[in-house]
Structure formats: structure tokens, C-alpha cells
PDB file of C-alpha atoms in Angstrom:
ATOM      1  CA  MET C 491      68.233 211.389 100.794  1.00 55.00           C
ATOM      2  CA  ASN C 492      70.115 214.654 100.568  1.00 61.00           C
ATOM      3  CA  ALA C 493      71.168 215.985 103.989  1.00 65.00           C
ATOM      4  CA  ASN C 494      71.325 219.576 102.725  1.00 67.00           C
ATOM      5  CA  PRO C 495      68.026 220.606 101.143  1.00 61.00           C
ATOM      6  CA  PRO C 496      68.186 223.213  98.408  1.00 63.00           C
ATOM      7  CA  PRO C 497      67.906 226.808  99.648  1.00 66.00           C
ATOM      8  CA  GLN C 498      64.487 227.274  98.069  1.00 83.00           C
ATOM      9  CA  PHE C 499      62.954 224.314  99.901  1.00 80.00           C
ATOM     10  CA  GLY C 500      61.566 226.559 102.640  1.00 82.00           C
ATOM     11  CA  ARG C 501      59.909 228.904 100.153  1.00 86.00           C
ATOM     12  CA  VAL C 502      58.447 226.025  98.170  1.00 85.00           C
ATOM     13  CA  ALA C 503      57.106 224.405 101.350  1.00 87.00           C
ATOM     14  CA  LEU C 504      55.633 227.711 102.536  1.00 89.00           C
ATOM     15  CA  ARG C 505      53.998 228.334  99.175  1.00 91.00           C
ATOM     16  CA  GLY C 506      52.548 224.813  99.119  1.00 89.00           C
ATOM     17  CA  GLY C 507      51.196 225.245 102.632  1.00 91.00           C
ATOM     18  CA  LEU C 508      49.619 228.585 101.763  1.00 93.00           C
ATOM     19  CA  VAL C 509      48.007 227.176  98.619  1.00 93.00           C
ATOM     20  CA  THR C 510      46.623 224.221 100.574  1.00 92.00           C
ATOM     21  CA  ALA C 511      45.318 226.444 103.371  1.00 94.00           C
ATOM     22  CA  GLY C 512      43.781 228.822 100.842  1.00 95.00           C
ATOM     23  CA  SER C 513      42.036 226.042  98.959  1.00 94.00           C
ATOM     24  CA  GLN C 514      40.665 224.537 102.177  1.00 93.00           C
ATOM     25  CA  GLY C 515      39.466 227.962 103.316  1.00 95.00           C
ATOM     26  CA  PHE C 516      37.757 228.529  99.970  1.00 96.00           C
ATOM     27  CA  LYS C 517      36.112 225.109 100.227  1.00 93.00           C
ATOM     28  CA  MET C 518      34.795 225.922 103.711  1.00 94.00           C
ATOM     29  CA  VAL C 519      33.376 229.267 102.556  1.00 97.00           C
ATOM     30  CA  ILE C 520      31.583 227.607  99.620  1.00 96.00           C
ATOM     31  CA  GLN C 521      30.158 224.915 101.915  1.00 91.00           C
ATOM     32  CA  PHE C 522      28.970 227.549 104.390  1.00 94.00           C
ATOM     33  CA  ILE C 523      27.266 229.521 101.620  1.00 96.00           C
ATOM     34  CA  SER C 524      25.616 226.363 100.284  1.00 93.00           C
ATOM     35  CA  VAL C 525      24.208 225.589 103.751  1.00 91.00           C
ATOM     36  CA  ILE C 526      22.759 229.100 103.956  1.00 94.00           C
ATOM     37  CA  ILE C 527      21.163 228.717 100.519  1.00 95.00           C
ATOM     38  CA  LEU C 528      19.744 225.290 101.400  1.00 91.00           C
ATOM     39  CA  ALA C 529      18.352 226.628 104.680  1.00 91.00           C
ATOM     40  CA  ARG C 530      16.546 229.322 102.734  1.00 93.00           C
ATOM     41  CA  LEU C 531      15.200 227.021  99.997  1.00 95.00           C
ATOM     42  CA  LEU C 532      14.138 223.957 102.006  1.00 93.00           C
ATOM     43  CA  VAL C 533      11.387 223.537 104.548  1.00 95.00           C
ATOM     44  CA  PRO C 534      12.698 222.767 108.068  1.00 92.00           C
ATOM     45  CA  GLU C 535      11.944 219.021 107.819  1.00 90.00           C
ATOM     46  CA  ASP C 536      13.884 218.655 104.567  1.00 90.00           C
ATOM     47  CA  PHE C 537      16.752 220.776 105.860  1.00 91.00           C
ATOM     48  CA  GLY C 538      16.942 218.545 108.945  1.00 90.00           C
ATOM     49  CA  LEU C 539      17.177 215.510 106.687  1.00 88.00           C
ATOM     50  CA  VAL C 540      19.984 217.116 104.683  1.00 87.00           C
ATOM     51  CA  ALA C 541      21.785 218.023 107.914  1.00 87.00           C
ATOM     52  CA  SER C 542      21.481 214.484 109.267  1.00 86.00           C
ATOM     53  CA  VAL C 543      22.820 212.915 106.071  1.00 86.00           C
ATOM     54  CA  GLY C 544      25.761 215.335 105.759  1.00 85.00           C
ATOM     55  CA  PRO C 545      28.090 213.516 108.182  1.00 87.00           C
ATOM     56  CA  ILE C 546      27.339 210.171 106.524  1.00 86.00           C
ATOM     57  CA  VAL C 547      28.211 211.528 103.098  1.00 84.00           C
ATOM     58  CA  ALA C 548      31.384 213.128 104.498  1.00 85.00           C
ATOM     59  CA  PHE C 549      32.435 209.822 106.093  1.00 85.00           C
ATOM     60  CA  VAL C 550      31.872 207.929 102.843  1.00 84.00           C
ATOM     61  CA  GLY C 551      33.941 210.577 101.068  1.00 81.00           C
ATOM     62  CA  LEU C 552      36.810 209.914 103.474  1.00 81.00           C
ATOM     63  CA  LEU C 553      36.611 206.189 102.810  1.00 78.00           C
ATOM     64  CA  GLN C 554      36.691 206.724  99.053  1.00 76.00           C
ATOM     65  CA  ASN C 555      40.077 208.416  99.195  1.00 72.00           C
ATOM     66  CA  LEU C 556      41.989 205.354 100.486  1.00 76.00           C
ATOM     67  CA  GLY C 557      45.284 207.244 100.093  1.00 80.00           C
ATOM     68  CA  LEU C 558      45.948 205.764  96.658  1.00 80.00           C
ATOM     69  CA  GLN C 559      46.453 209.141  95.018  1.00 79.00           C
ATOM     70  CA  GLN C 560      48.930 210.233  97.694  1.00 80.00           C
ATOM     71  CA  ALA C 561      50.866 206.990  97.354  1.00 80.00           C
ATOM     72  CA  LEU C 562      50.968 207.432  93.601  1.00 80.00           C
ATOM     73  CA  VAL C 563      52.242 210.997  93.856  1.00 80.00           C
ATOM     74  CA  GLN C 564      55.123 209.907  96.101  1.00 81.00           C
ATOM     75  CA  ARG C 565      56.434 207.375  93.590  1.00 80.00           C
ATOM     76  CA  LYS C 566      59.352 208.482  91.434  1.00 83.00           C
ATOM     77  CA  ASP C 567      58.399 206.357  88.441  1.00 86.00           C
ATOM     78  CA  ILE C 568      54.747 205.822  87.595  1.00 84.00           C
ATOM     79  CA  SER C 569      53.751 203.431  84.857  1.00 87.00           C
ATOM     80  CA  ASP C 570      50.611 203.634  82.765  1.00 89.00           C
ATOM     81  CA  ARG C 571      49.525 200.348  84.336  1.00 91.00           C
ATOM     82  CA  GLN C 572      49.722 201.849  87.839  1.00 86.00           C
ATOM     83  CA  LEU C 573      47.762 204.923  86.769  1.00 87.00           C
ATOM     84  CA  ASN C 574      45.136 202.701  85.196  1.00 91.00           C
ATOM     85  CA  GLN C 575      44.859 200.512  88.297  1.00 89.00           C
ATOM     86  CA  VAL C 576      44.502 203.473  90.665  1.00 86.00           C
ATOM     87  CA  PHE C 577      41.853 204.993  88.405  1.00 88.00           C
ATOM     88  CA  TRP C 578      39.768 201.830  88.252  1.00 92.00           C
ATOM     89  CA  VAL C 579      40.119 200.999  91.959  1.00 89.00           C
ATOM     90  CA  SER C 580      39.041 204.551  92.832  1.00 86.00           C
ATOM     91  CA  ALA C 581      36.135 204.348  90.389  1.00 89.00           C
ATOM     92  CA  LEU C 582      34.961 200.996  91.788  1.00 91.00           C
ATOM     93  CA  VAL C 583      35.234 202.179  95.400  1.00 88.00           C
ATOM     94  CA  GLY C 584      33.227 205.289  94.484  1.00 87.00           C
ATOM     95  CA  LEU C 585      30.592 203.217  92.715  1.00 91.00           C
ATOM     96  CA  GLY C 586      30.409 200.710  95.562  1.00 90.00           C
ATOM     97  CA  SER C 587      30.063 203.363  98.237  1.00 88.00           C
ATOM     98  CA  SER C 588      27.391 205.130  96.177  1.00 88.00           C
ATOM     99  CA  VAL C 589      25.421 201.888  95.914  1.00 92.00           C
ATOM    100  CA  VAL C 590      25.716 201.303  99.679  1.00 88.00           C
ATOM    101  CA  VAL C 591      24.559 204.846 100.501  1.00 86.00           C
ATOM    102  CA  ALA C 592      21.672 204.560  98.025  1.00 88.00           C
ATOM    103  CA  ALA C 593      20.635 201.207  99.512  1.00 91.00           C
ATOM    104  CA  LEU C 594      20.719 202.622 103.045  1.00 85.00           C
ATOM    105  CA  ALA C 595      18.942 205.862 102.101  1.00 84.00           C
ATOM    106  CA  PRO C 596      15.424 204.696 103.071  1.00 86.00           C
ATOM    107  CA  ALA C 597      16.655 203.571 106.489  1.00 85.00           C
ATOM    108  CA  ILE C 598      18.553 206.817 107.038  1.00 77.00           C
ATOM    109  CA  ALA C 599      15.633 208.996 105.957  1.00 73.00           C
TER     110      ALA C 599
END
């Protein structure tokens, strides 16, 4: 590892942080607007159901990530085989978690 980072490292890090913060802020605004729209369109019972399922869906979304993409990005050399494996593992985890949520839907509702 280089002890002396290039002079532009600070600017690149700041720019990356600002882009990440901006994208997260945009995501939060869109989610807030979608909740307002759903509250207007749904009857209170249905909106309560959507609100109760929201944390479950968010938790499943966290489990789907697994950190595989981050690990792949940190590698210097990435082979086509590794890309293929990460894609299929992510796809299978997504499919499996969708099946579990669908199977538990009657109990949750």
C-alpha cells in the first residue's frame, strides 16, 4: 500500500461521499412521496397492512445483499467466472427470499 496517497485522493473521496449522500437522500425523498401517494390511494386497513409489511421487506432486502458485490468491487482482477458466480448466487438468494416472503404472506397478513 502506498504511504503517500495521490493529492487528488481527498477530492475523489469527497466527491464519492457527496454522490452517495445525494443518492441516498434522493431515495429517501422518493420513498416518502410513495408513502404519501399510498396513504391517499389505499383505505386505512390496506395502508396498515402495507406499513406492517414494509420492515419485513426491508429486512429481506438487507439479507439479499450479502456483501458479494462489495467484495467483487474490491478485487483487483475479476474473472468472468467470478462475475457469473456472483450473479447466479445473487439471483438464487433473491428468488429464495421471494419464495419465503410469498409463503409467509398469508401468516403476515
